[in-house]
């Protein structure tokens, strides 16, 4: 069931929220240089980008976004600009890493290759229908534990690989306020499949996915005005991750979490904004959760694009009255479906 | 939500399948000596037990089993003799470790305290309704990742802690035949909650549980004639684990997996028995799985004993025709319920 992934099938998508990309690219050069890179410049960023030479790299800016998505109300600012990169990629696989994240070291002090690990995660099957207590059974030296059903050992395609981060924690604004100095120092040497039906907080810091199978479900949906420059105020990836998990579950695919780590410098400061506002956002997410935990996509939806089209209607119907944010999210999802059909579905 | 667990609330239950328990007890002395220990001697073992002095320890033998369970058809031989210990314990918590498992070392070479880790796992909440990507949020230095619903952050009581093993792998007979020399050398420094609805292979090598909340669901159900001396031929703990997970999910409790590790010497040899027979057993387990993945316990069942009583009827109805093994399992479960009511439900 494992697949072979060629370097030419992979795009690395980077959202440029700060103008100087050179230190980031230099740090990643040993791991990025074999791949095509898409840089999407935050449309609200005015300064000229500084880019280290020697990469196979294409930059998309505000004018590109406007040319492709001119009639759309989707907000591609801040972290959300990466979704434009997902849209215009022509590759089967996408890897996306935040600009404030550098290669991580394992406990022995060796620098790890997050790109290679994401590719391994996507190339080997996922096992969402039964939990393997000794983690990834496809890893060398591992296997299925006694009692794991033989009928499920071939697994299913892995379409989403959610990596983790060391150093600066990825907390919401409230937790970040309480624990501004907390750092994650525990390197857990494991990859696992998140079981079918289980929801999870998908952080956009460090992910990879099968763009042809799941791409439309990695979408810009919830975006609060003025947010999206800092992870702790961001809900776009959380919403996107809930959509992606629901769609992956429906289509019989698998989602993995764990390795690879990146070393996150992050915005490890105490939030200065209104915590009341942040608290309201958190409350909204809690309100939306029962929807994602119970939503049933119909059998007619046999592709990610079908699923997202159906999901947006259900978001509008079930959550539209809860908050205008969800109505806007449903609209953005509809527009995203149309954009994907006209632009994103094109492949090399 | 965390609870305080006193040493006096814990029984350590050891199944004695080989007569010389002294090396095992000496290796565990630093961690076992504060606790009351129940040793259950395999009723098929003839030789006298050799027990290191200096422990608060009670031994149960064939005559004790016969006195308590004389009218029962439950097979308490081999690994299954530990269930008798679960039954006669009067403590709130039970920890059970296989006789061929010794304290494990962490990657820095320090010997780890599996007992303390199990107690921590049971004392801190579980989070079965949403997956936390950075593992156990109640561990020092960790927390809930951004996007984790605040409404679910208090968690639920953890009633089952499934530890892992280093060195000799815990494989079924078929995998063990293919990989007799494979060893698990990866120490994954993590504890996590297995999501609600997800089934898992619960190995009986190294577990702990809340006996008052879940005890009746840790039961001797499936036992093949002549089996149960070697883990690779054993299905009793797998069946018991499926029952326990279904019951825990129904009652709104949580199950954790991960730390602690034990170092397993195990029976790391190639199985000599009939692989055809082993293959048939594996097939039976596969046949039973859809039952466990879809079974719904009624709302009237509000305790583990209620759940097991109901489950046994459904096993008989849905699986009885598949194989006489499941009919016997249902009978054993009924008898276990009666035994538990008359003997097991007594507490200090």
XYZ file of C-alpha atoms in Angstrom, chain A:
348
model
C 0.000 0.000 0.000
C 2.974 2.362 0.338
C 3.495 4.767 -2.552
C 6.612 6.267 -4.067
C 6.669 10.072 -3.943
C 9.008 11.833 -6.370
C 10.584 15.189 -5.536
C 8.873 16.602 -8.625
C 5.465 15.796 -7.135
C 5.959 18.105 -4.148
C 5.468 21.848 -3.673
C 6.673 23.584 -0.545
C 4.317 26.483 0.218
C 5.568 29.318 2.418
C 3.428 32.204 3.645
C 5.625 35.314 3.850
C 4.325 37.447 6.717
C 7.669 39.197 7.194
C 9.815 40.522 4.359
C 13.130 38.835 5.103
C 12.837 35.167 4.101
C 16.587 34.685 3.724
C 17.433 33.301 7.205
C 14.475 30.921 6.979
C 15.455 29.640 3.553
C 19.136 29.320 4.474
C 18.242 27.253 7.515
C 16.074 24.974 5.405
C 18.389 24.884 2.348
C 19.628 21.283 2.897
C 16.041 20.051 2.925
C 14.222 22.467 0.589
C 16.678 22.818 -2.278
C 15.508 19.719 -4.182
C 11.922 20.940 -4.300
C 9.864 23.578 -6.038
C 8.872 26.316 -3.596
C 5.849 28.598 -3.725
C 6.116 31.794 -1.675
C 2.901 33.701 -1.125
C 3.433 37.214 0.147
C 0.881 38.411 2.691
C -1.186 40.885 0.626
C -1.045 43.335 3.539
C 2.761 43.284 3.591
C 4.203 46.305 1.794
C 7.985 45.816 1.971
C 9.920 44.028 -0.756
C 10.691 40.341 0.005
C 14.295 39.338 0.575
C 14.898 35.877 -0.813
C 18.104 33.831 -0.628
C 19.282 32.841 -4.118
C 19.593 29.302 -5.419
C 16.075 27.972 -4.988
C 13.526 26.836 -7.560
C 11.018 29.332 -6.258
C 7.990 31.246 -7.455
C 6.571 34.267 -5.632
C 2.910 35.197 -5.634
C 1.847 38.648 -4.484
C -1.276 40.689 -3.941
C -1.682 41.305 -7.659
C -1.611 37.558 -8.394
C -4.199 36.957 -5.712
C -6.394 39.721 -7.101
C -6.045 38.429 -10.653
C -7.164 34.919 -9.729
C -9.601 35.611 -6.911
C -10.752 39.087 -7.827
C -14.444 38.426 -7.410
C -13.954 36.483 -4.190
C -14.556 37.764 -0.681
C -12.054 35.279 0.766
C -9.578 36.958 3.087
C -6.093 35.843 2.043
C -4.245 38.106 4.482
C -1.848 36.991 7.210
C -1.374 33.256 7.660
C -4.287 32.704 5.257
C -2.192 33.739 2.244
C -0.808 30.183 2.143
C -4.176 28.904 0.928
C -3.547 30.808 -2.291
C -0.384 28.744 -2.656
C -2.378 25.541 -2.160
C -4.723 26.731 -4.893
C -2.115 27.574 -7.523
C 0.158 24.612 -6.850
C 0.145 22.065 -9.657
C 1.687 19.279 -7.596
C 0.158 16.185 -6.012
C 1.618 16.980 -2.583
C 2.063 20.181 -0.599
C 4.253 20.799 2.449
C 3.740 24.057 4.345
C 5.871 25.387 7.182
C 5.541 28.687 9.062
C 8.196 31.314 8.423
C 9.147 31.454 12.110
C 9.980 27.745 12.254
C 13.418 26.257 11.690
C 14.690 22.669 11.422
C 14.444 20.924 14.793
C 17.094 18.812 16.469
C 16.318 15.348 17.800
C 17.374 14.396 21.353
C 20.786 13.265 20.107
C 21.378 16.757 18.717
C 21.015 15.816 15.058
C 19.134 18.222 12.803
C 16.023 16.474 11.481
C 14.648 16.600 7.947
C 10.994 17.573 8.305
C 10.417 17.383 4.567
C 11.568 13.768 4.315
C 9.485 12.821 7.373
C 6.332 14.409 5.940
C 6.919 12.540 2.680
C 7.327 9.262 4.583
C 4.129 9.957 6.504
C 2.203 10.522 3.273
C 3.842 7.638 1.419
C 3.013 4.982 4.023
C -0.536 3.937 4.915
C -2.573 5.319 7.774
C -4.608 3.101 10.121
C -7.641 5.115 11.278
C -9.979 2.197 12.011
C -8.087 0.617 14.920
C -5.490 2.180 17.187
C -2.001 0.619 17.223
C -0.568 1.058 20.720
C 3.048 0.947 19.509
C 2.442 3.882 17.146
C 3.234 3.744 13.421
C 3.263 0.071 12.366
C 4.948 0.936 9.070
C 8.039 2.363 10.709
C 11.184 0.209 10.478
C 11.438 -1.985 13.584
C 7.723 -1.681 14.336
C 4.651 -3.658 13.400
C 1.073 -4.226 14.427
C 0.703 -5.232 18.069
C -0.883 -8.605 18.950
C -4.632 -8.264 18.678
C -4.573 -5.779 15.801
C -7.112 -7.105 13.280
C -5.415 -8.641 10.257
C -8.215 -7.408 8.034
C -7.136 -3.828 8.749
C -3.383 -4.152 8.437
C -3.108 -2.915 4.855
C -4.295 0.502 6.040
C -5.597 3.351 3.880
C -3.907 6.251 2.080
C -2.577 8.972 4.359
C -3.704 12.342 3.036
C -2.675 14.701 5.845
C 0.488 14.767 7.954
C 0.360 17.145 10.926
C 3.804 17.863 12.316
C 4.600 19.326 15.721
C 6.878 21.978 17.139
C 9.536 22.357 19.785
C 10.362 25.511 21.742
C 7.602 28.149 21.567
C 4.261 26.501 22.339
C 1.279 26.822 20.033
C -1.293 28.099 22.495
C -4.431 30.152 22.106
C -4.345 33.750 23.330
C -5.758 32.905 26.752
C -3.299 30.107 27.522
C -0.498 32.175 26.000
C -1.388 34.959 28.435
C -1.173 32.578 31.368
C 1.976 30.769 30.215
C 3.921 33.207 28.020
C 7.232 31.562 28.858
C 6.247 27.919 28.530
C 8.350 26.036 26.016
C 7.847 22.565 24.597
C 11.072 20.650 25.130
C 9.772 17.085 24.846
C 10.680 15.393 21.573
C 8.282 12.475 21.240
C 9.682 10.075 18.673
C 6.373 8.862 17.262
C 3.945 9.124 14.393
C 0.397 7.915 14.768
C -2.888 7.910 12.923
C -5.673 9.937 14.513
C -8.625 7.497 14.694
C -11.652 7.948 12.468
C -14.259 10.150 14.144
C -11.772 11.815 16.510
C -11.368 15.557 16.019
C -8.076 17.325 16.715
C -6.554 20.813 16.730
C -4.699 20.950 13.416
C -1.984 23.551 13.638
C -0.953 25.058 10.333
C 2.624 25.573 11.529
C 3.982 22.417 9.979
C 1.780 20.276 7.750
C 1.791 18.286 4.526
C -1.060 16.874 2.521
C -2.110 15.078 -0.634
C -3.366 18.042 -2.635
C -5.145 15.948 -5.250
C -7.030 13.859 -2.685
C -7.658 16.381 0.110
C -6.526 19.809 -1.154
C -9.965 21.459 -1.396
C -10.571 20.704 2.304
C -7.508 22.730 3.362
C -9.423 25.925 3.038
C -9.664 29.518 4.204
C -12.978 29.561 6.062
C -13.058 31.359 9.401
C -11.084 34.599 9.361
C -11.686 37.359 11.879
C -11.126 40.939 10.797
C -7.637 42.071 11.613
C -6.424 38.685 12.827
C -4.159 36.160 11.244
C -0.693 37.625 11.801
C -0.069 35.668 14.982
C -0.808 32.029 15.570
C -2.301 32.581 19.000
C -5.059 34.746 17.542
C -5.658 32.509 14.522
C -8.598 30.205 14.012
C -8.282 29.667 10.261
C -6.123 26.553 10.512
C -8.233 25.100 13.316
C -11.388 25.461 11.238
C -9.619 24.165 8.158
C -8.320 21.190 10.139
C -11.797 20.280 11.378
C -13.090 20.391 7.795
C -10.126 18.345 6.558
C -10.583 15.675 9.237
C -14.305 15.334 8.565
C -13.655 15.053 4.819
C -10.786 12.594 5.252
C -12.927 10.427 7.532
C -15.802 10.489 5.061
C -13.596 9.505 2.124
C -11.948 6.667 4.054
C -8.513 8.276 4.185
C -6.200 8.751 7.168
C -4.605 11.651 9.054
C -1.311 11.300 10.919
C 0.160 13.393 13.718
C 3.538 13.418 15.450
C 6.883 13.683 13.701
C 8.280 15.811 12.120
C 9.033 18.549 14.598
C 10.127 22.059 13.672
C 11.860 24.459 16.043
C 9.457 27.324 16.480
C 10.764 30.751 17.325
C 7.206 31.998 17.129
C 5.626 34.981 18.688
C 6.328 33.833 22.220
C 5.145 37.028 23.796
C 2.151 37.838 25.875
C -0.842 38.846 23.771
C -1.529 42.572 24.010
C -4.946 42.543 22.365
C -8.346 42.258 23.960
C -8.673 38.980 25.797
C -12.431 39.493 25.850
C -12.387 39.329 22.085
C -10.175 36.252 22.144
C -12.453 34.644 24.694
C -15.444 35.215 22.412
C -13.620 33.543 19.542
C -12.797 30.550 21.692
C -16.446 30.342 22.714
C -17.463 30.350 19.044
C -15.187 27.431 18.316
C -16.681 25.503 21.218
C -20.124 26.220 19.776
C -19.079 24.842 16.390
C -17.581 21.650 17.722
C -20.766 19.556 18.114
C -21.445 20.279 14.457
C -18.121 18.787 13.366
C -18.479 15.851 15.728
C -21.864 14.879 14.365
C -21.918 16.054 10.746
C -22.670 13.365 8.165
C -21.638 13.966 4.589
C -23.824 12.152 2.067
C -22.700 9.160 0.038
C -23.033 11.206 -3.113
C -19.961 13.192 -2.081
C -17.102 11.070 -3.396
C -14.330 13.661 -3.634
C -12.950 16.366 -1.381
C -14.478 19.085 -3.552
C -17.927 17.425 -3.315
C -17.529 17.153 0.444
C -16.576 20.802 0.940
C -19.466 21.945 -1.255
C -21.859 19.910 0.888
C -20.199 20.930 4.138
C -20.543 24.643 3.410
C -24.300 24.260 3.033
C -24.518 22.449 6.347
C -22.332 25.085 8.062
C -24.721 27.770 6.833
C -27.779 25.831 7.924
C -26.587 24.611 11.330
C -24.194 27.362 12.424
C -25.325 30.420 10.451
C -27.668 31.485 13.232
C -24.982 31.035 15.909
C -22.766 33.777 14.537
C -22.292 35.756 11.317
C -18.715 34.432 11.348
C -20.019 31.021 10.349
C -22.213 32.478 7.620
C -19.125 34.182 6.221
C -17.186 30.937 6.561
C -19.858 29.121 4.533
C -19.651 31.823 1.855
C -15.861 31.580 1.775
C -16.100 27.810 1.439
C -18.484 28.134 -1.513
C -16.177 30.616 -3.201
C -13.228 28.349 -2.465
C -15.013 25.438 -4.148
C -15.531 27.546 -7.244
C -11.935 28.766 -7.219
C -10.660 25.236 -6.784
C -12.755 23.970 -9.686
C -11.486 26.688 -11.994
C -7.897 27.002 -10.738
C -6.950 24.434 -8.114
C -8.072 21.314 -9.918
C -5.502 21.834 -12.624
C -2.575 19.458 -12.270
C 0.672 18.954 -14.118
